[in-house]
Short mmCIF file of C-alpha atoms and ligand atoms in Angstrom, two decimals:
data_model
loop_
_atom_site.label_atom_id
_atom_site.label_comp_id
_atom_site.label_asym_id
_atom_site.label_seq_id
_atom_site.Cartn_x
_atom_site.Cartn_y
_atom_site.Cartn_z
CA UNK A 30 -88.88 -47.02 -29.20
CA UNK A 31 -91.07 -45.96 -26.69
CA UNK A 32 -94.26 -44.15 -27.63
CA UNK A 33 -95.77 -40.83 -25.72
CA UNK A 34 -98.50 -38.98 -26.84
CA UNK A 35 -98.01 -34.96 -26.95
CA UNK A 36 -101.41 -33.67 -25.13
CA UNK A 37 -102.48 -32.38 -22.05
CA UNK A 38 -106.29 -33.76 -22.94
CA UNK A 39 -107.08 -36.48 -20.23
CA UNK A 40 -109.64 -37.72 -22.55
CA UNK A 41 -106.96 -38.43 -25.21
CA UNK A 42 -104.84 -39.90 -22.51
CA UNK A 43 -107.51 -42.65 -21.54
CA UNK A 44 -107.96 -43.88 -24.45
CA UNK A 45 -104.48 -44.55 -25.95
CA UNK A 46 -103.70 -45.79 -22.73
CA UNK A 47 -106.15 -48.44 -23.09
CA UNK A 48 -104.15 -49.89 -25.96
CA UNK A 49 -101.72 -50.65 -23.67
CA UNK A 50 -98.97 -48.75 -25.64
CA UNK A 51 -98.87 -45.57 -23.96
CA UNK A 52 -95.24 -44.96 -21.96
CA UNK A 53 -95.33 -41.25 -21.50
CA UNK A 54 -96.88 -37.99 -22.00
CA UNK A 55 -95.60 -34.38 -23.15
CA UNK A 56 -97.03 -31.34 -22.49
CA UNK A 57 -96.55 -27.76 -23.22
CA UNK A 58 -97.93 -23.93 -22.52
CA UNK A 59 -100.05 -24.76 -26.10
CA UNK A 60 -101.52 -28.00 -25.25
CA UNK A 61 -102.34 -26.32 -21.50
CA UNK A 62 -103.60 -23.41 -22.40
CA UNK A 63 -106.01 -25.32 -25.17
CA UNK A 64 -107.27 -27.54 -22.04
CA UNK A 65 -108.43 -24.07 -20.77
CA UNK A 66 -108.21 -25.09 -17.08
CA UNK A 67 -105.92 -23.97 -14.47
CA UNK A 68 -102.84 -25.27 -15.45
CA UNK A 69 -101.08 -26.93 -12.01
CA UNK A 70 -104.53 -28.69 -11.33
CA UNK A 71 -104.50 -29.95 -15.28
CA UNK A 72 -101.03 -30.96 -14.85
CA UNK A 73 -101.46 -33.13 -11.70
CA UNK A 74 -103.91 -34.81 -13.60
CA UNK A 75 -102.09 -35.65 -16.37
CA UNK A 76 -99.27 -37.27 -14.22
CA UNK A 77 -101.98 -39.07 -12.34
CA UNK A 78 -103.53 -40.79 -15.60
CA UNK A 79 -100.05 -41.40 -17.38
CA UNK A 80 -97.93 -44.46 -16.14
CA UNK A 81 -94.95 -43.07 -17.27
CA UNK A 82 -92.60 -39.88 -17.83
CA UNK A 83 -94.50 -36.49 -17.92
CA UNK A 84 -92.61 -33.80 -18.99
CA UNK A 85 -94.16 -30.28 -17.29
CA UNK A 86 -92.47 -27.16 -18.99
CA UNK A 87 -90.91 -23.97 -17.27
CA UNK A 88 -92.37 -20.20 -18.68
CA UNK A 89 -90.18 -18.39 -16.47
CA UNK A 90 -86.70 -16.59 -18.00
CA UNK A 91 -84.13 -16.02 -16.51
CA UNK A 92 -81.65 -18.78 -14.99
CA UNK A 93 -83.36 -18.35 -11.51
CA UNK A 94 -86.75 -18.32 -12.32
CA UNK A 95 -86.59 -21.50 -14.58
CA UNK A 96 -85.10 -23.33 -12.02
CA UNK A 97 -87.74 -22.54 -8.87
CA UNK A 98 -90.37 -23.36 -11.28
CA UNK A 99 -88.66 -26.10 -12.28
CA UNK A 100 -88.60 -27.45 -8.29
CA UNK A 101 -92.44 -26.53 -7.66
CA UNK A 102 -92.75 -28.54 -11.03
CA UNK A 103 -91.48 -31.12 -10.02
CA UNK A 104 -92.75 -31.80 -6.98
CA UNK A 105 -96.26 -31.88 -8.84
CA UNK A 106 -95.94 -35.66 -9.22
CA UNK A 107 -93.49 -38.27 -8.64
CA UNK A 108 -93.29 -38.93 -12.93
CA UNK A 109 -92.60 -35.40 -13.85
CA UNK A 110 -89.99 -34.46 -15.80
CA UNK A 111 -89.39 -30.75 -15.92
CA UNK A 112 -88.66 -29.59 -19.61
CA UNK A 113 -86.48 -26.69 -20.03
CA UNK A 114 -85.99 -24.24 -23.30
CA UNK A 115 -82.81 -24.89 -25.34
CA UNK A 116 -81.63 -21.68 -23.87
CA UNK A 117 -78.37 -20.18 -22.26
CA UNK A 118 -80.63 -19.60 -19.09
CA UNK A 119 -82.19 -22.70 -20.06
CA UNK A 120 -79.48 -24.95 -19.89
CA UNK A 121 -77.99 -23.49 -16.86
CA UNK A 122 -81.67 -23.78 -14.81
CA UNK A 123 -81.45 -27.38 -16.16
CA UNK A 124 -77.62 -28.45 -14.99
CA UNK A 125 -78.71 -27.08 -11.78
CA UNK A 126 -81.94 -29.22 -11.74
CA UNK A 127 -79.89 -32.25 -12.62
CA UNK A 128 -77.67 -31.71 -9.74
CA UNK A 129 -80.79 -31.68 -7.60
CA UNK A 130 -81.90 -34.63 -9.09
CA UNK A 131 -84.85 -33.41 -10.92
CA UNK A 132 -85.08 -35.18 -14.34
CA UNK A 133 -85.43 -33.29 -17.29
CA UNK A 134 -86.06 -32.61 -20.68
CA UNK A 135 -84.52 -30.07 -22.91
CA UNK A 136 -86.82 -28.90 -25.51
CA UNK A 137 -86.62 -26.80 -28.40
CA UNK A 138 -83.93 -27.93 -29.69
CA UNK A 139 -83.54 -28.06 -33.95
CA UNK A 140 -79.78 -28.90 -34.23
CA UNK A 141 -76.94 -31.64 -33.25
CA UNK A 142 -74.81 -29.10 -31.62
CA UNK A 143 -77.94 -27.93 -29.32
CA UNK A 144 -78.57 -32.09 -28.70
CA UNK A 145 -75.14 -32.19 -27.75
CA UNK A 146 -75.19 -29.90 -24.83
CA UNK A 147 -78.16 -30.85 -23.37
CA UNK A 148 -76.69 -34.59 -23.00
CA UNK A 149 -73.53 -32.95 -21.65
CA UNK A 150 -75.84 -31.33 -19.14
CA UNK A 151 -77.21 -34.57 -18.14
CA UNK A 152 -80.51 -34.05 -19.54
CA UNK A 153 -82.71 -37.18 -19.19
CA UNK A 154 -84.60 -35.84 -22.47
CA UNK A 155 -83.56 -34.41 -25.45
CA UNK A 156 -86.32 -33.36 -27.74
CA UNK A 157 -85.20 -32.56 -31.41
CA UNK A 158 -88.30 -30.73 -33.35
CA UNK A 159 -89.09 -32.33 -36.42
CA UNK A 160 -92.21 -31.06 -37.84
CA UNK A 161 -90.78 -27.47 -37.23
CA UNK A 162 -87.50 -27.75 -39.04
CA UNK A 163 -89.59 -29.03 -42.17
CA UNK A 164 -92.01 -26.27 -41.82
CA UNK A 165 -88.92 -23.88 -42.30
CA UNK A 166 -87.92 -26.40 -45.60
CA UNK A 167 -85.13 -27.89 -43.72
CA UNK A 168 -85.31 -32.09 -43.05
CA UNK A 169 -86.50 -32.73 -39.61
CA UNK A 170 -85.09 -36.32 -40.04
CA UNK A 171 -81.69 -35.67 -41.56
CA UNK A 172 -81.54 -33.65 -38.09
CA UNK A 173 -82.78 -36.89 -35.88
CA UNK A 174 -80.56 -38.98 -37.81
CA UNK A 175 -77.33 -36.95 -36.95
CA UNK A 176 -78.53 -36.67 -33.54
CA UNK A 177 -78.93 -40.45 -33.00
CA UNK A 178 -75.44 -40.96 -34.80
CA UNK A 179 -73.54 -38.68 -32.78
CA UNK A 180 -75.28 -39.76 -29.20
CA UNK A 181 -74.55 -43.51 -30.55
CA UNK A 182 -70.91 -42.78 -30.73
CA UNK A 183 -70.61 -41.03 -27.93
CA UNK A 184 -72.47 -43.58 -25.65
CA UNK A 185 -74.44 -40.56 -24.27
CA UNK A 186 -77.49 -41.90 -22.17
CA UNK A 187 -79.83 -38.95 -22.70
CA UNK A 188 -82.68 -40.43 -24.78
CA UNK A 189 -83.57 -38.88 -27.80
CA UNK A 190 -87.12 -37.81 -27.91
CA UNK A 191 -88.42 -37.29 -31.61
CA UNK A 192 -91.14 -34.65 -31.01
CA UNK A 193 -93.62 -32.16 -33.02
CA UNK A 194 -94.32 -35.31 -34.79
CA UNK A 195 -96.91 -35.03 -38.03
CA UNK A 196 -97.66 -38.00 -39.47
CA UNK A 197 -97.22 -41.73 -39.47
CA UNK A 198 -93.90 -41.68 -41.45
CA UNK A 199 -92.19 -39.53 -38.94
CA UNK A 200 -93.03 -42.35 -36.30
CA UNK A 201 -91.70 -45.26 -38.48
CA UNK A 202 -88.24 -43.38 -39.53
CA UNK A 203 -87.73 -41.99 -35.99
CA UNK A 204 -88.22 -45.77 -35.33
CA UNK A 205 -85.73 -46.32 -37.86
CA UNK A 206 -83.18 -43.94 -36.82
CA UNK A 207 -82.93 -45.44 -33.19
CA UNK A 208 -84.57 -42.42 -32.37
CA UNK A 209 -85.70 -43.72 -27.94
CA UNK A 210 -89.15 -42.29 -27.57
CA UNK A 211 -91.66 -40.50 -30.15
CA UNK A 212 -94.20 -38.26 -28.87
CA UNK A 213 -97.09 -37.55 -30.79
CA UNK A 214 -100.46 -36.03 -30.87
CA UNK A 215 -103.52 -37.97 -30.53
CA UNK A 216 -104.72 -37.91 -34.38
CA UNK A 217 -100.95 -39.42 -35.06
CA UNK A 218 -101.34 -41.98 -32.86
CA UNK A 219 -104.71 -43.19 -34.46
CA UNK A 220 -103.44 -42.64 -37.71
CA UNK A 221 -101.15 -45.90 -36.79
CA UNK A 222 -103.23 -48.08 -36.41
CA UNK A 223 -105.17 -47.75 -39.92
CA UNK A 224 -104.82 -49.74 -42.64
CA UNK A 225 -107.70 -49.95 -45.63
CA UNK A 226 -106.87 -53.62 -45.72
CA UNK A 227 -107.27 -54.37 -42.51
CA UNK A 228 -110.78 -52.63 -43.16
CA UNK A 229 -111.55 -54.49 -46.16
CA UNK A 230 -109.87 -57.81 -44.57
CA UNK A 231 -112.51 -57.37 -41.41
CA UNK A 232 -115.62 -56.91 -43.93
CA UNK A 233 -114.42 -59.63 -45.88
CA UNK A 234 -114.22 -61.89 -42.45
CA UNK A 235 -117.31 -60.51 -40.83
CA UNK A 236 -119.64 -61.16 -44.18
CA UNK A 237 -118.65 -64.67 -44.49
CA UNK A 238 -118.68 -65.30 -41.01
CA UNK A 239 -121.89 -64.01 -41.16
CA UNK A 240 -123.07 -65.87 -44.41
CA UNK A 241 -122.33 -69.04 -42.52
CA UNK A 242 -124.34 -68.34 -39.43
CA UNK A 243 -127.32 -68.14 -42.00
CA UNK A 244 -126.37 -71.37 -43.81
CA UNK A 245 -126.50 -73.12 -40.54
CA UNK A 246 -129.61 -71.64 -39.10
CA UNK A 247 -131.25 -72.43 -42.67
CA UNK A 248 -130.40 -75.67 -42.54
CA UNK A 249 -130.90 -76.11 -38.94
CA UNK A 250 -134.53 -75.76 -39.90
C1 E4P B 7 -92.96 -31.92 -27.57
O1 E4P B 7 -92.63 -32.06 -26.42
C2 E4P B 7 -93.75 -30.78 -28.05
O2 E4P B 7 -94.78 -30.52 -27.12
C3 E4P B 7 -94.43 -31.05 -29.37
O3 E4P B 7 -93.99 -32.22 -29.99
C4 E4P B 7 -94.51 -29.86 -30.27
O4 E4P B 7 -95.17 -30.22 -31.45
P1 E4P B 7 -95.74 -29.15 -32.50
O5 E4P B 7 -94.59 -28.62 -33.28
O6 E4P B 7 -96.66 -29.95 -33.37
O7 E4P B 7 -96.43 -28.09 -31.71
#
């Protein structure tokens, strides 16, 4: 399972990247407009920092709109993907995107039947919203698990993105689930790599590695 981080924060970007993990990035309108910037300059620099898959959403409407924006947006960088809402008008913009050859990824989506038609459209993407459906008291992961079933059966190649990730345990059961790529925000991702024993296994190294270097100067004297 491939691992993106959900920001637009370039600052966040550098330095999950330098674990050497990072395959991707997502961004939306909320993680742009946070950055506070003008968006298409923020954008290009997200795609510039990321060695990977960034997907750039569409704000327009109608059929049309979505997919001229979805051109300019991808012409922003040769790794953007172009998400489009799980949307009548969505789903048309993105079939005609696909035919253009413009990756992309269909977000919004909270059900099997909605994962269904974007891989019929040939999305590259499909991102299933797990944090949200538990916020509503449905199970976010019932709903990846179903979706990974189904697109296993069916041999579709769209890759299942596991997204509005909130903790750790979402990451290991979208893991489970053969869920393809988890995006996450930056306080998930360093949430991962915590342990208190590790912590306590490091002190526990350090002081005795420590406690030795004394023994040996001491007796070095
Ligand atoms: C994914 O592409 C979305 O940007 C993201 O995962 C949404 O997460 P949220 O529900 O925490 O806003």
């Amino acid at each position: 399972m491939k691992l993106f981080l959900d920001t637009a924060n370039l600052e966040e970007i550098r330095a999950i990247k330098r674990w050497g993990v990072l395959s991707g990035c997502t961004t939306n309108p909320s993680l742009l407009a946070k950055e506070g910037k003008d968006w298409e300059v923020q954008m290009k620099e997200v795609c510039a920092e990321v060695d990977g898959d960034v997907s750039l959403e569409t704000t327009e409407s109608t059929a049309d709109a979505i997919f001229e924006q979805g051109m300019r947006l991808a012409s922003v960088a040769p790794n953007a993907v172009v998400k489009v809402v799980m949307t009548p008008e969505g789903l048309e913009a993105g079939s005609r995107l696909v035919a253009e050859g413009v990756p992309i990824n269909v977000t919004l989506c909270f059900s099997p039947a909605q994962a269904i038609l974007a891989a019929e459209a040939g999305a590259r993407y499909v991102s299933p919203f797990l944090g949200r459906i538990d916020d509503i008291g449905a199970d976010g992961l019932y709903v990846l698990e179903e979706i990974c079933s189904i697109f296993e059966v069916q041999g579709y190649e769209t890759d299942v993105l596991a997204a509005s990730l909130r903790h750790p345990m979402h990451v290991i059961e979208a893991a489970r689930l053969g869920a393809d790529v988890a995006t996450m925000p930056y306080d998930v991702f360093t949430k991962l790599v915590k342990h208190p024993l590790t912590d306590l296994g490091l002190e526990k190294f350090d002081s005795d590695w420590k406690k030795l270097q004394k023994e040996l100067k001491e007796g070095a004297k």
